[in-house]
Amino acid sequence: MNRAHALFPVGLLTCSLLTGAVRTAGISAEVVVVGFNSAVAASVLLWGRTALPVSFAPAGRSRDGRRGGWRGLGRAALPFCALAALALVVESGVQQWSAVFLTDVVRAPVGLSAAAPGVFAAAMALGRFGGHWLSGRASDRTVLLASGGLAAFGVLALAAAGGPASALAATAMVGAAISVAPPTAYGLIGRGAAPENRGAVLGSSTSLASIGLLLGPALVGWFAAWLDLRTAIAGLALVAFVVSLLALNVPSRSEHP
């Protein structure tokens, strides 16, 4: 799961660099949007059907009478959905506000501030590749506890940063630490689902957890308007700490296929 999810920040970083290069070359934003959307549509048409694993059956009633999809999410999976959602709150909150934080709070140059989301994406990719390696050597509980704890520390370091270098370093630390939590939680959910329902259950759980992606930037913005951006960013440390608390529900010895 971590290795597969690492492709998302790799794509984010690659496309952001490519977009910056083509915009610098004078290509309009409209052409960039149409070009990328066309590439995505062509990829889906060419490889979408063949790339879907046969074992990922559509939602429906399995042979033993259980259902996939939303009804297939048992009580055991809900804490992991909540854990992934909270991790995504931290992820999106820091990533989406990192450039603004560096510009308005740390007073970094605009060019350096614009690099913050890319630094975060690169750290996420490295974190997930590292998480894939670590998942075979440590329990999921250990991975999730470390993820939440290190992310909380990184968030506090970011909120207290006094210069661009320390702010970027803290941003990278948060990205690397929190990146492993959602894929690890999805892996736990998938291993707990019946094989014939696994695809539907994973689809439902990731959809539910993705609410955190929407809430993160909005919550930071709301608290920043009410208090200030440093305090709003620091508040994400509490969310990361709750990720660690929820990780205590994971058995100390997780089975790895």
Tab-separated table of C-alpha atoms in Angstrom:
chain	number	residue	atom	x	y	z
A	1	MET	CA	0.000	0.000	0.000
A	2	ASN	CA	2.745	2.467	0.891
A	3	ARG	CA	4.676	1.765	-2.297
A	4	ALA	CA	1.549	2.133	-4.436
A	5	HIS	CA	0.505	5.349	-2.701
A	6	ALA	CA	4.024	6.765	-3.143
A	7	LEU	CA	3.184	7.209	-6.815
A	8	PHE	CA	0.709	9.966	-5.905
A	9	PRO	CA	3.279	12.429	-4.475
A	10	VAL	CA	5.730	11.404	-7.210
A	11	GLY	CA	3.110	12.402	-9.776
A	12	LEU	CA	2.288	15.571	-7.850
A	13	LEU	CA	5.911	16.648	-7.719
A	14	THR	CA	6.575	15.726	-11.356
A	15	CYS	CA	3.506	17.526	-12.660
A	16	SER	CA	4.134	20.622	-10.544
A	17	LEU	CA	7.694	20.890	-11.863
A	18	LEU	CA	6.516	20.219	-15.415
A	19	THR	CA	3.740	22.794	-15.090
A	20	GLY	CA	6.198	25.389	-13.832
A	21	ALA	CA	8.531	24.658	-16.746
A	22	VAL	CA	5.874	24.910	-19.468
A	23	ARG	CA	4.363	28.047	-17.893
A	24	THR	CA	7.824	29.610	-17.803
A	25	ALA	CA	8.126	28.760	-21.497
A	26	GLY	CA	5.041	30.893	-22.155
A	27	ILE	CA	2.405	28.193	-22.566
A	28	SER	CA	-0.974	29.315	-21.235
A	29	ALA	CA	-2.616	27.733	-18.196
A	30	GLU	CA	-5.601	26.699	-20.336
A	31	VAL	CA	-3.378	24.641	-22.624
A	32	VAL	CA	-1.711	23.008	-19.607
A	33	VAL	CA	-5.077	22.022	-18.097
A	34	VAL	CA	-6.391	20.614	-21.374
A	35	GLY	CA	-3.147	18.750	-22.000
A	36	PHE	CA	-3.017	17.064	-18.599
A	37	ASN	CA	-6.724	16.191	-18.649
A	38	SER	CA	-6.356	14.682	-22.112
A	39	ALA	CA	-3.404	12.595	-20.902
A	40	VAL	CA	-5.446	11.293	-17.956
A	41	ALA	CA	-8.434	10.446	-20.164
A	42	ALA	CA	-6.208	8.645	-22.678
A	43	SER	CA	-4.551	6.642	-19.883
A	44	VAL	CA	-7.919	5.527	-18.518
A	45	LEU	CA	-9.135	4.480	-21.963
A	46	LEU	CA	-5.935	2.618	-22.817
A	47	TRP	CA	-5.034	0.918	-19.535
A	48	GLY	CA	-7.958	1.336	-17.146
A	49	ARG	CA	-9.672	-1.951	-17.922
A	50	THR	CA	-6.537	-4.099	-18.033
A	51	ALA	CA	-4.992	-2.494	-14.919
A	52	LEU	CA	-7.884	-3.435	-12.608
A	53	PRO	CA	-7.062	-6.633	-10.688
A	54	VAL	CA	-9.502	-9.452	-11.380
A	55	SER	CA	-9.744	-10.262	-7.655
A	56	PHE	CA	-11.166	-6.795	-6.896
A	57	ALA	CA	-14.789	-7.683	-7.402
A	58	PRO	CA	-17.480	-4.995	-7.672
A	59	ALA	CA	-19.658	-4.206	-4.692
A	60	GLY	CA	-22.402	-6.717	-4.129
A	61	ARG	CA	-23.354	-9.755	-2.134
A	62	SER	CA	-20.602	-12.299	-1.688
A	63	ARG	CA	-21.038	-16.048	-1.708
A	64	ASP	CA	-21.448	-16.176	2.051
A	65	GLY	CA	-24.176	-13.524	2.043
A	66	ARG	CA	-22.108	-10.546	3.204
A	67	ARG	CA	-22.111	-7.314	1.276
A	68	GLY	CA	-19.240	-5.193	0.055
A	69	GLY	CA	-19.182	-1.440	-0.269
A	70	TRP	CA	-20.491	0.764	2.536
A	71	ARG	CA	-22.339	-2.109	4.223
A	72	GLY	CA	-19.179	-4.184	4.151
A	73	LEU	CA	-17.370	-1.756	6.445
A	74	GLY	CA	-17.540	-3.444	9.817
A	75	ARG	CA	-16.959	-1.852	13.173
A	76	ALA	CA	-13.348	-3.011	13.131
A	77	ALA	CA	-12.644	-0.979	9.984
A	78	LEU	CA	-14.177	2.303	11.156
A	79	PRO	CA	-11.337	3.264	13.561
A	80	PHE	CA	-8.871	2.752	10.721
A	81	CYS	CA	-11.021	4.923	8.439
A	82	ALA	CA	-11.012	7.615	11.142
A	83	LEU	CA	-7.248	7.267	11.540
A	84	ALA	CA	-6.680	7.684	7.799
A	85	ALA	CA	-9.082	10.652	7.664
A	86	LEU	CA	-7.272	12.448	10.503
A	87	ALA	CA	-3.903	11.765	8.875
A	88	LEU	CA	-5.244	13.292	5.661
A	89	VAL	CA	-6.387	16.357	7.626
A	90	VAL	CA	-2.779	16.881	8.711
A	91	GLU	CA	-1.459	16.087	5.233
A	92	SER	CA	-3.710	18.461	3.321
A	93	GLY	CA	-3.647	21.156	6.004
A	94	VAL	CA	0.136	21.452	5.955
A	95	GLN	CA	0.588	20.934	2.227
A	96	GLN	CA	-2.076	23.399	1.103
A	97	TRP	CA	-1.031	26.127	3.555
A	98	SER	CA	2.744	25.614	3.470
A	99	ALA	CA	3.432	28.204	0.764
A	100	VAL	CA	1.175	30.780	2.432
A	101	PHE	CA	2.827	30.091	5.800
A	102	LEU	CA	6.299	30.679	4.400
A	103	THR	CA	5.221	33.845	2.591
A	104	ASP	CA	3.044	35.520	5.218
A	105	VAL	CA	4.478	34.236	8.504
A	106	VAL	CA	8.135	33.434	7.876
A	107	ARG	CA	8.466	36.192	5.249
A	108	ALA	CA	10.322	33.971	2.820
A	109	PRO	CA	10.796	35.039	-0.802
A	110	VAL	CA	7.915	34.060	-3.066
A	111	GLY	CA	10.073	31.724	-5.141
A	112	LEU	CA	11.196	29.838	-2.038
A	113	SER	CA	7.700	29.736	-0.593
A	114	ALA	CA	6.357	28.235	-3.813
A	115	ALA	CA	8.738	25.306	-3.362
A	116	ALA	CA	7.107	24.249	-0.069
A	117	PRO	CA	4.336	22.056	-1.580
A	118	GLY	CA	6.923	20.380	-3.792
A	119	VAL	CA	9.185	19.738	-0.805
A	120	PHE	CA	6.196	18.255	1.013
A	121	ALA	CA	5.351	16.000	-1.958
A	122	ALA	CA	8.943	14.804	-2.286
A	123	ALA	CA	9.059	14.009	1.431
A	124	MET	CA	5.777	12.101	1.138
A	125	ALA	CA	7.181	9.971	-1.672
A	126	LEU	CA	10.319	9.180	0.309
A	127	GLY	CA	8.244	8.498	3.413
A	128	ARG	CA	5.998	6.023	1.632
A	129	PHE	CA	8.851	4.204	-0.058
A	130	GLY	CA	10.492	4.035	3.357
A	131	GLY	CA	7.193	2.930	4.886
A	132	HIS	CA	6.982	0.090	2.375
A	133	TRP	CA	10.443	-1.071	3.471
A	134	LEU	CA	9.601	-0.610	7.153
A	135	SER	CA	6.279	-2.464	6.940
A	136	GLY	CA	8.128	-5.740	6.446
A	137	ARG	CA	10.306	-5.137	9.500
A	138	ALA	CA	7.990	-3.517	12.054
A	139	SER	CA	4.374	-3.984	13.071
A	140	ASP	CA	1.669	-1.727	11.673
A	141	ARG	CA	1.080	-0.472	15.196
A	142	THR	CA	4.680	0.705	15.485
A	143	VAL	CA	4.558	2.351	12.069
A	144	LEU	CA	1.347	4.240	12.908
A	145	LEU	CA	2.504	5.283	16.373
A	146	ALA	CA	5.730	6.660	14.907
A	147	SER	CA	3.846	8.344	12.073
A	148	GLY	CA	1.519	10.268	14.365
A	149	GLY	CA	4.198	11.139	16.907
A	150	LEU	CA	6.784	12.375	14.413
A	151	ALA	CA	4.141	14.284	12.449
A	152	ALA	CA	3.000	16.041	15.645
A	153	PHE	CA	6.586	17.018	16.411
A	154	GLY	CA	7.098	18.257	12.857
A	155	VAL	CA	3.912	20.317	12.945
A	156	LEU	CA	4.998	22.021	16.168
A	157	ALA	CA	8.445	22.667	14.664
A	158	LEU	CA	6.784	24.221	11.617
A	159	ALA	CA	4.536	26.429	13.734
A	160	ALA	CA	7.570	27.649	15.701
A	161	ALA	CA	9.844	28.099	12.657
A	162	GLY	CA	11.629	31.424	12.508
A	163	GLY	CA	13.158	31.178	9.053
A	164	PRO	CA	12.640	29.591	5.634
A	165	ALA	CA	15.182	26.796	6.150
A	166	SER	CA	13.666	25.559	9.405
A	167	ALA	CA	10.142	25.893	7.992
A	168	LEU	CA	10.991	23.831	4.909
A	169	ALA	CA	12.759	21.209	7.018
A	170	ALA	CA	9.723	20.922	9.300
A	171	THR	CA	7.408	20.748	6.283
A	172	ALA	CA	9.447	17.855	4.894
A	173	MET	CA	9.362	16.100	8.259
A	174	VAL	CA	5.575	16.308	8.454
A	175	GLY	CA	5.223	15.049	4.888
A	176	ALA	CA	7.523	12.061	5.425
A	177	ALA	CA	5.972	11.125	8.775
A	178	ILE	CA	2.253	11.445	8.046
A	179	SER	CA	2.504	9.937	4.563
A	180	VAL	CA	2.651	6.350	5.812
A	181	ALA	CA	-0.492	6.504	7.977
A	182	PRO	CA	-3.283	6.357	5.344
A	183	PRO	CA	-1.780	3.527	3.239
A	184	THR	CA	-1.017	1.512	6.367
A	185	ALA	CA	-4.593	1.969	7.583
A	186	TYR	CA	-5.942	0.926	4.168
A	187	GLY	CA	-3.745	-2.162	4.278
A	188	LEU	CA	-5.216	-3.125	7.658
A	189	ILE	CA	-8.741	-2.642	6.323
A	190	GLY	CA	-8.000	-4.690	3.207
A	191	ARG	CA	-6.497	-7.579	5.128
A	192	GLY	CA	-9.554	-7.676	7.361
A	193	ALA	CA	-11.999	-7.873	4.441
A	194	ALA	CA	-13.125	-11.003	2.628
A	195	PRO	CA	-11.134	-11.461	-0.605
A	196	GLU	CA	-14.229	-11.188	-2.802
A	197	ASN	CA	-15.238	-7.916	-1.083
A	198	ARG	CA	-11.787	-6.396	-0.687
A	199	GLY	CA	-11.951	-4.013	-3.644
A	200	ALA	CA	-15.351	-2.648	-2.688
A	201	VAL	CA	-14.406	-2.274	0.975
A	202	LEU	CA	-11.171	-0.489	0.121
A	203	GLY	CA	-12.996	1.822	-2.273
A	204	SER	CA	-15.570	2.694	0.359
A	205	SER	CA	-13.005	3.216	3.110
A	206	THR	CA	-10.757	5.435	0.997
A	207	SER	CA	-13.763	7.509	-0.082
A	208	LEU	CA	-14.817	7.949	3.527
A	209	ALA	CA	-11.295	8.796	4.711
A	210	SER	CA	-10.814	11.302	1.874
A	211	ILE	CA	-13.166	13.648	3.694
A	212	GLY	CA	-10.025	14.546	5.630
A	213	LEU	CA	-8.448	15.946	2.459
A	214	LEU	CA	-11.327	18.404	2.187
A	215	LEU	CA	-11.452	19.319	5.868
A	216	GLY	CA	-7.731	19.967	6.408
A	217	PRO	CA	-7.276	23.222	4.458
A	218	ALA	CA	-10.707	24.509	5.516
A	219	LEU	CA	-10.037	23.923	9.222
A	220	VAL	CA	-6.633	25.589	9.064
A	221	GLY	CA	-8.120	28.566	7.218
A	222	TRP	CA	-10.989	28.889	9.671
A	223	PHE	CA	-8.740	28.821	12.747
A	224	ALA	CA	-6.239	31.155	11.054
A	225	ALA	CA	-9.018	33.710	10.497
A	226	TRP	CA	-10.157	33.328	14.092
A	227	LEU	CA	-6.679	33.271	15.698
A	228	ASP	CA	-3.571	33.306	13.470
A	229	LEU	CA	-1.849	30.967	11.028
A	230	ARG	CA	0.863	29.821	13.446
A	231	THR	CA	-1.745	28.727	15.977
A	232	ALA	CA	-3.875	27.075	13.289
A	233	ILE	CA	-0.903	25.064	12.020
A	234	ALA	CA	0.076	24.133	15.587
A	235	GLY	CA	-3.442	22.795	16.149
A	236	LEU	CA	-2.746	20.070	13.594
A	237	ALA	CA	-0.300	18.582	16.117
A	238	LEU	CA	-3.306	17.584	18.220
A	239	VAL	CA	-4.836	15.832	15.206
A	240	ALA	CA	-1.569	13.970	14.591
A	241	PHE	CA	-1.476	12.969	18.262
A	242	VAL	CA	-4.970	11.456	17.915
A	243	VAL	CA	-3.613	9.384	15.011
A	244	SER	CA	-1.160	7.851	17.460
A	245	LEU	CA	-3.930	7.225	19.976
A	246	LEU	CA	-6.039	5.418	17.384
A	247	ALA	CA	-2.992	3.343	16.466
A	248	LEU	CA	-3.233	1.754	19.898
A	249	ASN	CA	-6.236	-0.191	18.528
A	250	VAL	CA	-3.900	-2.029	16.154
A	251	PRO	CA	-2.571	-5.367	17.439
A	252	SER	CA	1.068	-5.139	18.469
A	253	ARG	CA	1.923	-7.933	16.037
A	254	SER	CA	0.338	-7.409	12.620
A	255	GLU	CA	0.379	-10.146	10.058
A	256	HIS	CA	2.096	-9.363	6.790
A	257	PRO	CA	1.213	-11.346	3.706
